[in-house]
Short mmCIF file of N, CA and C in Angstrom, two decimals:
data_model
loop_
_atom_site.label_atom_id
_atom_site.label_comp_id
_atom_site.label_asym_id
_atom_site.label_seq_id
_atom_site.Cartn_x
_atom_site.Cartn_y
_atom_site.Cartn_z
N UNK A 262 167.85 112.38 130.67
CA UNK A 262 166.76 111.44 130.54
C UNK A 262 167.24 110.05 130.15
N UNK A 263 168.35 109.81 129.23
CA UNK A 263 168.91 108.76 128.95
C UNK A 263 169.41 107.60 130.25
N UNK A 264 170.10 108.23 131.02
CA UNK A 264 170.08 107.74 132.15
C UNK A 264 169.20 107.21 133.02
N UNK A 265 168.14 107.53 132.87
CA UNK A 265 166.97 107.59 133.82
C UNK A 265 166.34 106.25 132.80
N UNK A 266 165.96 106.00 131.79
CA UNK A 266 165.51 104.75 130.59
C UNK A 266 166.21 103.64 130.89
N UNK A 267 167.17 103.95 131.19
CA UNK A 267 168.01 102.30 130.88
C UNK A 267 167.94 101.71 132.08
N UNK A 268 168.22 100.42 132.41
CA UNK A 268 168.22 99.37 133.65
C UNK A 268 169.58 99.28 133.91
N UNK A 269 170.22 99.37 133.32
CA UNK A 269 172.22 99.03 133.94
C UNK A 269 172.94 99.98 134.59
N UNK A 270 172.17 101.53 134.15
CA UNK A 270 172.93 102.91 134.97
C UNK A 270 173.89 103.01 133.87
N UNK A 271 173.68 102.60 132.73
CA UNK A 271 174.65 103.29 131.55
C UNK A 271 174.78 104.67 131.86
N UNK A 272 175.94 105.52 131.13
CA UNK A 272 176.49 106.85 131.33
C UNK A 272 176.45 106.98 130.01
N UNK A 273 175.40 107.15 128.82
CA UNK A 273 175.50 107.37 127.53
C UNK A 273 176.10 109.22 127.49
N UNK A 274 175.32 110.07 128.03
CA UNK A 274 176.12 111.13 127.34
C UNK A 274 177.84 111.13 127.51
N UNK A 275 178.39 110.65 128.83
CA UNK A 275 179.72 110.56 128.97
C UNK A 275 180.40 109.80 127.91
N UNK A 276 180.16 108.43 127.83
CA UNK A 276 180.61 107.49 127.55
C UNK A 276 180.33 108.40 125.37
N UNK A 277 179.59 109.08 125.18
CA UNK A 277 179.03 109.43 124.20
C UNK A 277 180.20 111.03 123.60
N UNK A 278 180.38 111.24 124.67
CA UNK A 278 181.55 112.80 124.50
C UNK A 278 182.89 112.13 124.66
N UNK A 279 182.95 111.05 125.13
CA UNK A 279 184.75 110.84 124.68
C UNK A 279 184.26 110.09 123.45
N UNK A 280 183.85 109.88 123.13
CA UNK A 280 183.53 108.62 121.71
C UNK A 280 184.00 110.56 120.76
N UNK A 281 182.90 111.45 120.73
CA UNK A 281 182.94 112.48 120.02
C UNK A 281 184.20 113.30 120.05
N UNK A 282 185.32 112.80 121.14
CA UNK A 282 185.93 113.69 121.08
C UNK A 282 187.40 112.53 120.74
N UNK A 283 187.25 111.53 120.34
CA UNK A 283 188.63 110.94 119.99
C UNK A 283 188.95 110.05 120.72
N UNK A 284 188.40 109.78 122.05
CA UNK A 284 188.86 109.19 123.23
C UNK A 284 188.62 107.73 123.24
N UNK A 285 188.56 106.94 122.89
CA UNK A 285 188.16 105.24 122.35
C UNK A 285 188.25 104.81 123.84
N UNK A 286 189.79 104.44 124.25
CA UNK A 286 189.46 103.90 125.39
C UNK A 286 189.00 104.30 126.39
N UNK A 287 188.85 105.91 126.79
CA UNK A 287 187.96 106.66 127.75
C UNK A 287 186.47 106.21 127.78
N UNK A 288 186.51 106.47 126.40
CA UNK A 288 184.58 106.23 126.40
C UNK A 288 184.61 103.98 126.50
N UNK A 289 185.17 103.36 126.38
CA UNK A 289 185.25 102.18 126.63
C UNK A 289 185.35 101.86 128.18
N UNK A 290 186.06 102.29 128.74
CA UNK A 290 186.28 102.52 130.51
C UNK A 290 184.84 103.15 131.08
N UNK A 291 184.37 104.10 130.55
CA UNK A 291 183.26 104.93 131.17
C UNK A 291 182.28 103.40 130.79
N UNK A 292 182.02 103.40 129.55
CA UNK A 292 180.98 101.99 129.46
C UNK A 292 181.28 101.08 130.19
N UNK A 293 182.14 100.40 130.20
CA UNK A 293 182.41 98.99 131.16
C UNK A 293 182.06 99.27 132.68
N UNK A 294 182.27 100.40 132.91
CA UNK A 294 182.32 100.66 134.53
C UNK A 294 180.45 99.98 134.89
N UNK A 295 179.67 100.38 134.14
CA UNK A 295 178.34 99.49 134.50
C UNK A 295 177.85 98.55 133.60
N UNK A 296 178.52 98.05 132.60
CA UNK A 296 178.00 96.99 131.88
C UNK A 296 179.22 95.88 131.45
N UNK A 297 178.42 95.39 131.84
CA UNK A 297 179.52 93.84 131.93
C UNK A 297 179.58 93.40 130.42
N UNK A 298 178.89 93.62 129.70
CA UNK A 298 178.82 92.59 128.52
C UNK A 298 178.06 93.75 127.47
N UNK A 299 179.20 95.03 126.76
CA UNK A 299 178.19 95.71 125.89
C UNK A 299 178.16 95.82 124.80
N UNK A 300 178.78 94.10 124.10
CA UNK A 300 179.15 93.91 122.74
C UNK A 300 177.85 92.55 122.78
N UNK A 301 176.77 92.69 123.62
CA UNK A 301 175.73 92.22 123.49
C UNK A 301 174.32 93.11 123.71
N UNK A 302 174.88 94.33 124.39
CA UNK A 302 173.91 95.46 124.61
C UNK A 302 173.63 95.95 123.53
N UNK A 303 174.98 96.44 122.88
CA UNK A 303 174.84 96.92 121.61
C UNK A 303 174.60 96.92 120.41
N UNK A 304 173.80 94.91 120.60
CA UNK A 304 173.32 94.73 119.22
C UNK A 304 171.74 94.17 120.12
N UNK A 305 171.66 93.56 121.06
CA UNK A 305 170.01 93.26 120.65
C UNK A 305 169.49 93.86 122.12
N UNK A 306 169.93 95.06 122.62
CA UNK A 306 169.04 95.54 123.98
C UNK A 306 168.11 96.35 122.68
N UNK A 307 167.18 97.40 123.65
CA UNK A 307 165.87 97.71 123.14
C UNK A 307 166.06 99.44 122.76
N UNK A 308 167.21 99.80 123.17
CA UNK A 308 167.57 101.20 123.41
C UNK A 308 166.70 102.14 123.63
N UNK A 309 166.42 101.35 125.77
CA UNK A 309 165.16 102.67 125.91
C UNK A 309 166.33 104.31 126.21
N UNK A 310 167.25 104.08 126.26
CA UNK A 310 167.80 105.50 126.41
C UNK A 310 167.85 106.25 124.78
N UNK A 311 167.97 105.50 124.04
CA UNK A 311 167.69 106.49 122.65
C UNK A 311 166.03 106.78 122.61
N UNK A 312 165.66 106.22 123.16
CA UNK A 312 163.91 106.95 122.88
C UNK A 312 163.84 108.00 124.15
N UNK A 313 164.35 107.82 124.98
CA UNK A 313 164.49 108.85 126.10
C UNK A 313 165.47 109.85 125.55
N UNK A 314 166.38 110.18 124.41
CA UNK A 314 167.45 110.88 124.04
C UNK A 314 167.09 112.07 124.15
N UNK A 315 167.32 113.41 124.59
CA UNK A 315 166.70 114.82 124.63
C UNK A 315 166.69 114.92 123.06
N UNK A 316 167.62 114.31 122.41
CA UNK A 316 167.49 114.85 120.83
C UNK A 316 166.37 114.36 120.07
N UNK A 317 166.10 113.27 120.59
CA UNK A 317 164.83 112.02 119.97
C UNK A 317 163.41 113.35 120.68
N UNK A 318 163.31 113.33 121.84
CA UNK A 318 162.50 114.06 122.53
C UNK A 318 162.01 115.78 121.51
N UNK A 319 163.13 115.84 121.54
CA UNK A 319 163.36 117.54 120.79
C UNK A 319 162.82 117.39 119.09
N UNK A 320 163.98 116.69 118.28
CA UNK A 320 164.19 116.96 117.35
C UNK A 320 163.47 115.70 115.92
N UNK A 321 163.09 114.28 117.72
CA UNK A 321 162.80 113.07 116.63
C UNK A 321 164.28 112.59 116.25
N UNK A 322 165.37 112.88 116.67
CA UNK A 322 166.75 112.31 115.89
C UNK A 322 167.68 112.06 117.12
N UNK A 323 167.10 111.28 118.01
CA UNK A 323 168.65 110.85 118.99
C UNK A 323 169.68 110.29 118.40
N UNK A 324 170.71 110.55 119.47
CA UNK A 324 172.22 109.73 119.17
C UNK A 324 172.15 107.89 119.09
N UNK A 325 172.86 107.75 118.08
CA UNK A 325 172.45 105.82 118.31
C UNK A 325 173.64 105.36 119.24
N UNK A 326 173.29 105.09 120.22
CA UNK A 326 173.62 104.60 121.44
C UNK A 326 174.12 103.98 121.21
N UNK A 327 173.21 102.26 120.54
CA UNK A 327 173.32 101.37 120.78
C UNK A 327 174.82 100.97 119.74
N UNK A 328 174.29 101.54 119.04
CA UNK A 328 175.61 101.06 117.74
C UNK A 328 176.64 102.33 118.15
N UNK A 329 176.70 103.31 118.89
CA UNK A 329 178.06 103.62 119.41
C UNK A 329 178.63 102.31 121.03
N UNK A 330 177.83 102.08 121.59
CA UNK A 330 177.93 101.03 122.25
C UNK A 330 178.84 99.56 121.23
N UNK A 331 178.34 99.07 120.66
CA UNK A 331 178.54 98.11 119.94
C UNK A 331 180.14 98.81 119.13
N UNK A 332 180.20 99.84 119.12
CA UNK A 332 181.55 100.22 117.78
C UNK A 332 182.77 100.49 119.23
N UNK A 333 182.32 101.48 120.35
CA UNK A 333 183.25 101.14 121.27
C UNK A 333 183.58 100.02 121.99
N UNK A 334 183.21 98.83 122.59
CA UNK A 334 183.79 97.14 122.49
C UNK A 334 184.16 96.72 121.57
N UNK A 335 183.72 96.87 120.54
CA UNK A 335 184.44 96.31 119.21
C UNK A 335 185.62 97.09 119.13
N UNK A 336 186.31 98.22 119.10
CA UNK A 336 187.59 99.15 119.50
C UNK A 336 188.06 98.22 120.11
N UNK A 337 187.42 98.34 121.50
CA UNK A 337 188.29 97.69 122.88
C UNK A 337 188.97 96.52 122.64
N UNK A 338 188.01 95.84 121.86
CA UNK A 338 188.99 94.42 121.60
C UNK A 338 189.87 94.58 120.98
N UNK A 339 189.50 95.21 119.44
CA UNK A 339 190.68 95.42 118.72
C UNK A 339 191.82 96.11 119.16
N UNK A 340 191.72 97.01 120.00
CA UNK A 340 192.68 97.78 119.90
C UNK A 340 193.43 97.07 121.16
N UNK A 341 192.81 95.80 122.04
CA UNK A 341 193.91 95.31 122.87
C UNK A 341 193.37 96.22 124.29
N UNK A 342 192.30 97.02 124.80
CA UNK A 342 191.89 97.62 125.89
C UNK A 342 191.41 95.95 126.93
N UNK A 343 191.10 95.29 126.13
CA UNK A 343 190.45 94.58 126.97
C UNK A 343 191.21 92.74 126.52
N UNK A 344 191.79 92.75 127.82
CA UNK A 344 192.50 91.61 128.37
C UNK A 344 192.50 91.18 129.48
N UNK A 345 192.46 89.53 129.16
CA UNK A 345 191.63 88.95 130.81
C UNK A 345 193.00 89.49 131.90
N UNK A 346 192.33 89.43 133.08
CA UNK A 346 192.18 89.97 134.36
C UNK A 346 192.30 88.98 135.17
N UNK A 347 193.35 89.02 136.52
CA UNK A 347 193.34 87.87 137.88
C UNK A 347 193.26 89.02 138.75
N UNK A 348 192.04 88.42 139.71
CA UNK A 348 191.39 88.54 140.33
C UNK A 348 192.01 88.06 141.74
N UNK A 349 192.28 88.86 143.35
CA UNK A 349 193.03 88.42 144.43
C UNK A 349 191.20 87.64 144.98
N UNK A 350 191.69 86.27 144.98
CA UNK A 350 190.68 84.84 145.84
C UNK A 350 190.31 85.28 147.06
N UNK A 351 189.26 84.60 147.45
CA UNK A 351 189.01 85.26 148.42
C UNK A 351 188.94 83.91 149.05
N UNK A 352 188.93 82.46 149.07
CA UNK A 352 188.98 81.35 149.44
C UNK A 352 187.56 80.43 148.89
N UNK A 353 186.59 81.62 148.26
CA UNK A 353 185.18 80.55 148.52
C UNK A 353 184.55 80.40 147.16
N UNK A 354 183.79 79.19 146.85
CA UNK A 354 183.92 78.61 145.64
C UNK A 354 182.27 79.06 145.67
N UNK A 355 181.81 79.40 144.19
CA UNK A 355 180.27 79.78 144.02
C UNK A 355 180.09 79.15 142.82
N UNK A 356 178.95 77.86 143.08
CA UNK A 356 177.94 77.40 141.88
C UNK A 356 177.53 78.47 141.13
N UNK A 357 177.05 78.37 139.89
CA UNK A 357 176.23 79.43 139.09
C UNK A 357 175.26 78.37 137.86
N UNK A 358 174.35 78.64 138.26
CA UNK A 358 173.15 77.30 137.53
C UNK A 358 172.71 78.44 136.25
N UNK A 359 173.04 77.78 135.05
CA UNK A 359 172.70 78.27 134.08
C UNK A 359 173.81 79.47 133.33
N UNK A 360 174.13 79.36 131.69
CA UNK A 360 174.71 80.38 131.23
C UNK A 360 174.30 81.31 130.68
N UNK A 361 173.09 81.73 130.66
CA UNK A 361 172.38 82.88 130.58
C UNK A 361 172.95 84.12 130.71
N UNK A 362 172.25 85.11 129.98
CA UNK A 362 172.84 86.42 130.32
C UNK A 362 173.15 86.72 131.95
N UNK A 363 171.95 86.15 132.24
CA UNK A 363 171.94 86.44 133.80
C UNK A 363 173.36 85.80 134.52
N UNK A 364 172.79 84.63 134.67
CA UNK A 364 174.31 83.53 134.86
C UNK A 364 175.29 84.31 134.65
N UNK A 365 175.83 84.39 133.24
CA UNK A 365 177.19 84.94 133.19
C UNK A 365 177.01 86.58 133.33
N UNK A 366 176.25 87.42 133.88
CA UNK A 366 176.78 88.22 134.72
C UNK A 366 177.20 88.05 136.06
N UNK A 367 176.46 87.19 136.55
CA UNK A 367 176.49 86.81 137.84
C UNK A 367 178.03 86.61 138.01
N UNK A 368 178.42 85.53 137.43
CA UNK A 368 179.48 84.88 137.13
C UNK A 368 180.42 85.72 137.32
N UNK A 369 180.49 87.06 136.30
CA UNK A 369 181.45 87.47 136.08
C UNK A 369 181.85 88.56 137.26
N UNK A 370 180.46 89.11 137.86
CA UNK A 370 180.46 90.00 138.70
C UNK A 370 181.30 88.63 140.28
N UNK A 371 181.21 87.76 140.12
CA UNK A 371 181.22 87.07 141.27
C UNK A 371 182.77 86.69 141.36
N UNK A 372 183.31 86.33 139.72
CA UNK A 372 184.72 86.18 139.86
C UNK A 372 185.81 87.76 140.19
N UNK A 373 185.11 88.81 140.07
CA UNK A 373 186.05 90.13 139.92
C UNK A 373 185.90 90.30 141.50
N UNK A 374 184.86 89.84 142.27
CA UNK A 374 184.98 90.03 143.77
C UNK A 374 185.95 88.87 144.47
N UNK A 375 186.70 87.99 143.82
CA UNK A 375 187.13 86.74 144.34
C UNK A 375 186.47 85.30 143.93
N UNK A 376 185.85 85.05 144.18
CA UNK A 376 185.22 83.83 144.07
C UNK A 376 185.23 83.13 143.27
N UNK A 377 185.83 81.72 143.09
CA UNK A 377 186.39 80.61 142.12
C UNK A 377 184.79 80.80 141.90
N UNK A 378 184.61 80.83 140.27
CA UNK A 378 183.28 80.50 140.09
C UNK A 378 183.03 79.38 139.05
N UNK A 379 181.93 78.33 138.98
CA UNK A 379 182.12 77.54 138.13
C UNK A 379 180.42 77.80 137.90
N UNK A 380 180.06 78.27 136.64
CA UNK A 380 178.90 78.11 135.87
C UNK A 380 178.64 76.53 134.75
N UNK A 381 177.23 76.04 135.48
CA UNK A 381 176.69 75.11 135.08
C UNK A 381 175.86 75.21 133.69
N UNK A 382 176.19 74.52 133.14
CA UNK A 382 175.13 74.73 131.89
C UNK A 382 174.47 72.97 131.42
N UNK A 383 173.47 73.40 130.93
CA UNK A 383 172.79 71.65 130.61
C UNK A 383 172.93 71.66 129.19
N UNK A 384 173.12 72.63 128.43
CA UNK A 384 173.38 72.33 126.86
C UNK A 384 174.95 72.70 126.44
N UNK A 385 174.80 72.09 125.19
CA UNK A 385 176.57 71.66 124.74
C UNK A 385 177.14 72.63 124.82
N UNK A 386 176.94 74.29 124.89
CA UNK A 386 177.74 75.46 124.85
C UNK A 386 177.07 76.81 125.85
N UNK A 387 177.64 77.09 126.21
CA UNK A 387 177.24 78.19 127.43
C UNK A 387 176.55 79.48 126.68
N UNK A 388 175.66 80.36 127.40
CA UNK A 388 174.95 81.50 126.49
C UNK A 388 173.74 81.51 126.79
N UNK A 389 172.80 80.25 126.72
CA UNK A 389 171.81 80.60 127.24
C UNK A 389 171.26 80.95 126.07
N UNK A 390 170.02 81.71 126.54
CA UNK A 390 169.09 82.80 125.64
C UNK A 390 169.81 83.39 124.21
N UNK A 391 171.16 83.96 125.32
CA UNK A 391 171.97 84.48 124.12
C UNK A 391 172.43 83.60 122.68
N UNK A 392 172.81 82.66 123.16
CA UNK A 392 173.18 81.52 122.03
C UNK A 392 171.97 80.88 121.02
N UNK A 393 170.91 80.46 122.31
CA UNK A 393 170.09 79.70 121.58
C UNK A 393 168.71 80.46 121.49
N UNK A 394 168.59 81.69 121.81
CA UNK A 394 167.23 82.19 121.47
C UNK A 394 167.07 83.78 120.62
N UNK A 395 168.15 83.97 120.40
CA UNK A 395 168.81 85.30 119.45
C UNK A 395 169.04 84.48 117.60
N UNK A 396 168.52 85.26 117.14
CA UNK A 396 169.58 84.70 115.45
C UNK A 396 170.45 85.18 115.16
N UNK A 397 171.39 84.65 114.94
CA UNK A 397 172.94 85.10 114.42
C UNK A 397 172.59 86.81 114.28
N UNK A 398 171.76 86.72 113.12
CA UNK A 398 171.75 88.51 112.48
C UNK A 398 171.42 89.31 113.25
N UNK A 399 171.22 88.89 114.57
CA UNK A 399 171.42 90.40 115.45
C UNK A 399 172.29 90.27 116.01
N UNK A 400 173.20 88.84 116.82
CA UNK A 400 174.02 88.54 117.59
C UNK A 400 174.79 87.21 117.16
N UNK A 401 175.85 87.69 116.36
CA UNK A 401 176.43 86.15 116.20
C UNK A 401 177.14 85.70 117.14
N UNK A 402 177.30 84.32 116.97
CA UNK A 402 177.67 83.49 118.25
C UNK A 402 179.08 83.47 118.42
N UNK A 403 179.84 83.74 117.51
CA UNK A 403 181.25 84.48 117.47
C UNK A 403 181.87 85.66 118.74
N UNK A 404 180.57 86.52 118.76
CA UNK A 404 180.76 86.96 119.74
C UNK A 404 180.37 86.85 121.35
N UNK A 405 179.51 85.90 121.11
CA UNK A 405 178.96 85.41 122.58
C UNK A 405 180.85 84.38 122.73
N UNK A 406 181.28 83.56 121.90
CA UNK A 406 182.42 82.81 122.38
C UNK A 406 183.33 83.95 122.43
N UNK A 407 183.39 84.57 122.05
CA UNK A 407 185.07 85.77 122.38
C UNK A 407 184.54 85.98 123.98
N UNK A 408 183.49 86.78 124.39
CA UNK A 408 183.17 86.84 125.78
C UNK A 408 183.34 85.21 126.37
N UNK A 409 183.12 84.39 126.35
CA UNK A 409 183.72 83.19 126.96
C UNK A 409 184.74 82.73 127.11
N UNK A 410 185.24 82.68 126.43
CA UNK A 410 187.16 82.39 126.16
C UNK A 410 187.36 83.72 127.51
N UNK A 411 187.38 85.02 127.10
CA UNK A 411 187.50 85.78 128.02
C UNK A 411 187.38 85.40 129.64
N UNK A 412 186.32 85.17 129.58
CA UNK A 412 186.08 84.75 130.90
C UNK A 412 186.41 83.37 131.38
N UNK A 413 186.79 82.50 130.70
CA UNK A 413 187.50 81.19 131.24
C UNK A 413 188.98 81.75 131.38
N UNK A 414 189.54 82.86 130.45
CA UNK A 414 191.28 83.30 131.14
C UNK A 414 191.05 83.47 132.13
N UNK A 415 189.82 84.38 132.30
CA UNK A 415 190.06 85.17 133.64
C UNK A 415 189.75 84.34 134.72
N UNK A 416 189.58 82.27 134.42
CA UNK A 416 189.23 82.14 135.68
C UNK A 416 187.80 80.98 136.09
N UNK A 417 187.03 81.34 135.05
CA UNK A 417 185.30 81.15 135.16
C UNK A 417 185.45 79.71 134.71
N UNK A 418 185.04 78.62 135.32
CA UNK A 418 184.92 77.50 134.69
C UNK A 418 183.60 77.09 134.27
N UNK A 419 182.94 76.73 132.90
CA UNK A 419 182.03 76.51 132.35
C UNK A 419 182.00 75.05 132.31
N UNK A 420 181.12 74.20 132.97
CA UNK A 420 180.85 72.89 132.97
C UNK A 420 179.26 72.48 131.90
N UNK A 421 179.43 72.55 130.56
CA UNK A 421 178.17 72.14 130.21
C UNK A 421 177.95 70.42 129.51
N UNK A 422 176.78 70.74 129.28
CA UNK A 422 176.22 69.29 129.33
C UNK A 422 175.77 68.81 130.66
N UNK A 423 175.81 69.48 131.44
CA UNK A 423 175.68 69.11 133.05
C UNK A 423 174.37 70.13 133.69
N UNK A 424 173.32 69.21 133.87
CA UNK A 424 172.20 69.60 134.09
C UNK A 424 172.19 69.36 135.74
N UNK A 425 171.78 70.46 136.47
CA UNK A 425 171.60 70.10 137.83
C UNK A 425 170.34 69.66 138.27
N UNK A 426 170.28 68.46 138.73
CA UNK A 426 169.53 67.64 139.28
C UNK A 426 169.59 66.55 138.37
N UNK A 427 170.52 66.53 137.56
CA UNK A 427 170.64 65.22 136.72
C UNK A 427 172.21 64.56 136.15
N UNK A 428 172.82 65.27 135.52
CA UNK A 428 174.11 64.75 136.17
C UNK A 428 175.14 65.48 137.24
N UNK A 429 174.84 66.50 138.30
CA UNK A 429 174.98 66.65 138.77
C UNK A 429 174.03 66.95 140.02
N UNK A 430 173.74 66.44 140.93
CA UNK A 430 172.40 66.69 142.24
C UNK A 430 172.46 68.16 143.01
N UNK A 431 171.45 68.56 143.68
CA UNK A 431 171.57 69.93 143.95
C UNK A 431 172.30 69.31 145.55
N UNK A 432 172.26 68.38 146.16
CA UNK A 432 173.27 68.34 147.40
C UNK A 432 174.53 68.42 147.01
N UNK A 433 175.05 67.83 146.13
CA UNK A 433 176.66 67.80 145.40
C UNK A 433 177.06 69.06 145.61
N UNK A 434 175.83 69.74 144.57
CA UNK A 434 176.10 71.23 144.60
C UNK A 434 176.67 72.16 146.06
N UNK A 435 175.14 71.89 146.46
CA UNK A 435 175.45 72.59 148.19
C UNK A 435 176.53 71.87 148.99
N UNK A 436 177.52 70.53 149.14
CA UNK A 436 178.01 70.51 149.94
C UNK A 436 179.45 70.68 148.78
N UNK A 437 179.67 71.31 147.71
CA UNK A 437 181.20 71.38 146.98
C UNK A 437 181.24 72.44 146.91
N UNK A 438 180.22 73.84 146.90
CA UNK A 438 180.28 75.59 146.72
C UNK A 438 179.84 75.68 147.50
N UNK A 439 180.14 76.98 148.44
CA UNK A 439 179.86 77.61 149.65
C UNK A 439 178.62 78.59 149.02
#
């Protein structure tokens, strides 16, 4: 049922039995394989798969997902699982308007297929929602920048302060990214 709740196609019981059985970077690999970003899942998503949990269902007491989510990326980093990545180009350059969660999935999904990607942002630091519409105490901004740094190794160029249609025009746009 857990599977079936969530929007990303998380693998909580998998990703949930190597966590139980010792396996850090197993259950870190099983998570990443559908979530791009789950050291932000794991502190302010809504955890419809723990209310869908057969144990929540059964017993009233599901597994906490979210904060095994959140404790395996936090591993990953520490323990060095997760280091930026080059990506074989594919020749073609992709705008990305806005650093939003959305945005920088986009982004990130767009640079691992090839594509020089450069995400636009109109305020002084990239994030979006995440940065500026979260409070620290569920999501500090510490960790929205470790995912950035990340993704500029790997590649992602973040242009902010640069609002499209104002210091940059949406023709600029369309005739410099394919």
């Amino acid at each position: 049922f857990c599977h079936w709740a969530g929007p990303l196609g998380n693998r909580p019981p998998e990703f949930q039995d190597a966590l139980y059985k010792g396996k850090w970077k197993e259950a870190y690999e099983i998570l990443s394989q559908t979530n791009d970003f789950p050291e932000f899942t794991g502190r302010i998503c809504p955890a419809l798969c723990e209310k869908s949990c057969v144990l929540k269902l059964a017993i009233d007491a599901p597994v906490t997902i979210r904060e095994d989510e959140a404790a395996i990326i936090e591993a990953a980093f520490r323990e060095g699982y997760i280091k930026p990545r080059t990506y074989p180009r594919n020749g073609k350059k992709v705008a990305v308007v806005g650093s939003g969660p959305a945005g920088m999935a986009a982004a990130n999904q767009l640079n691992r297929r090839g594509y020089e990607v450069t995400v636009f942002e109109k305020y002084e630091l990239p994030g979006g929602l995440l940065r500026f519409g979260i409070p620290n105490l569920k999501l500090g901004k510490n960790i929205i920048d470790r995912r950035i740094r990340l993704m500029e190794q790997e590649g992602i160029v973040f242009k902010v302060n640069t609002m499209v249609g104002n210091e940059v025009s949406a023709k600029e746009i369309a005739s410099t990214f394919d």
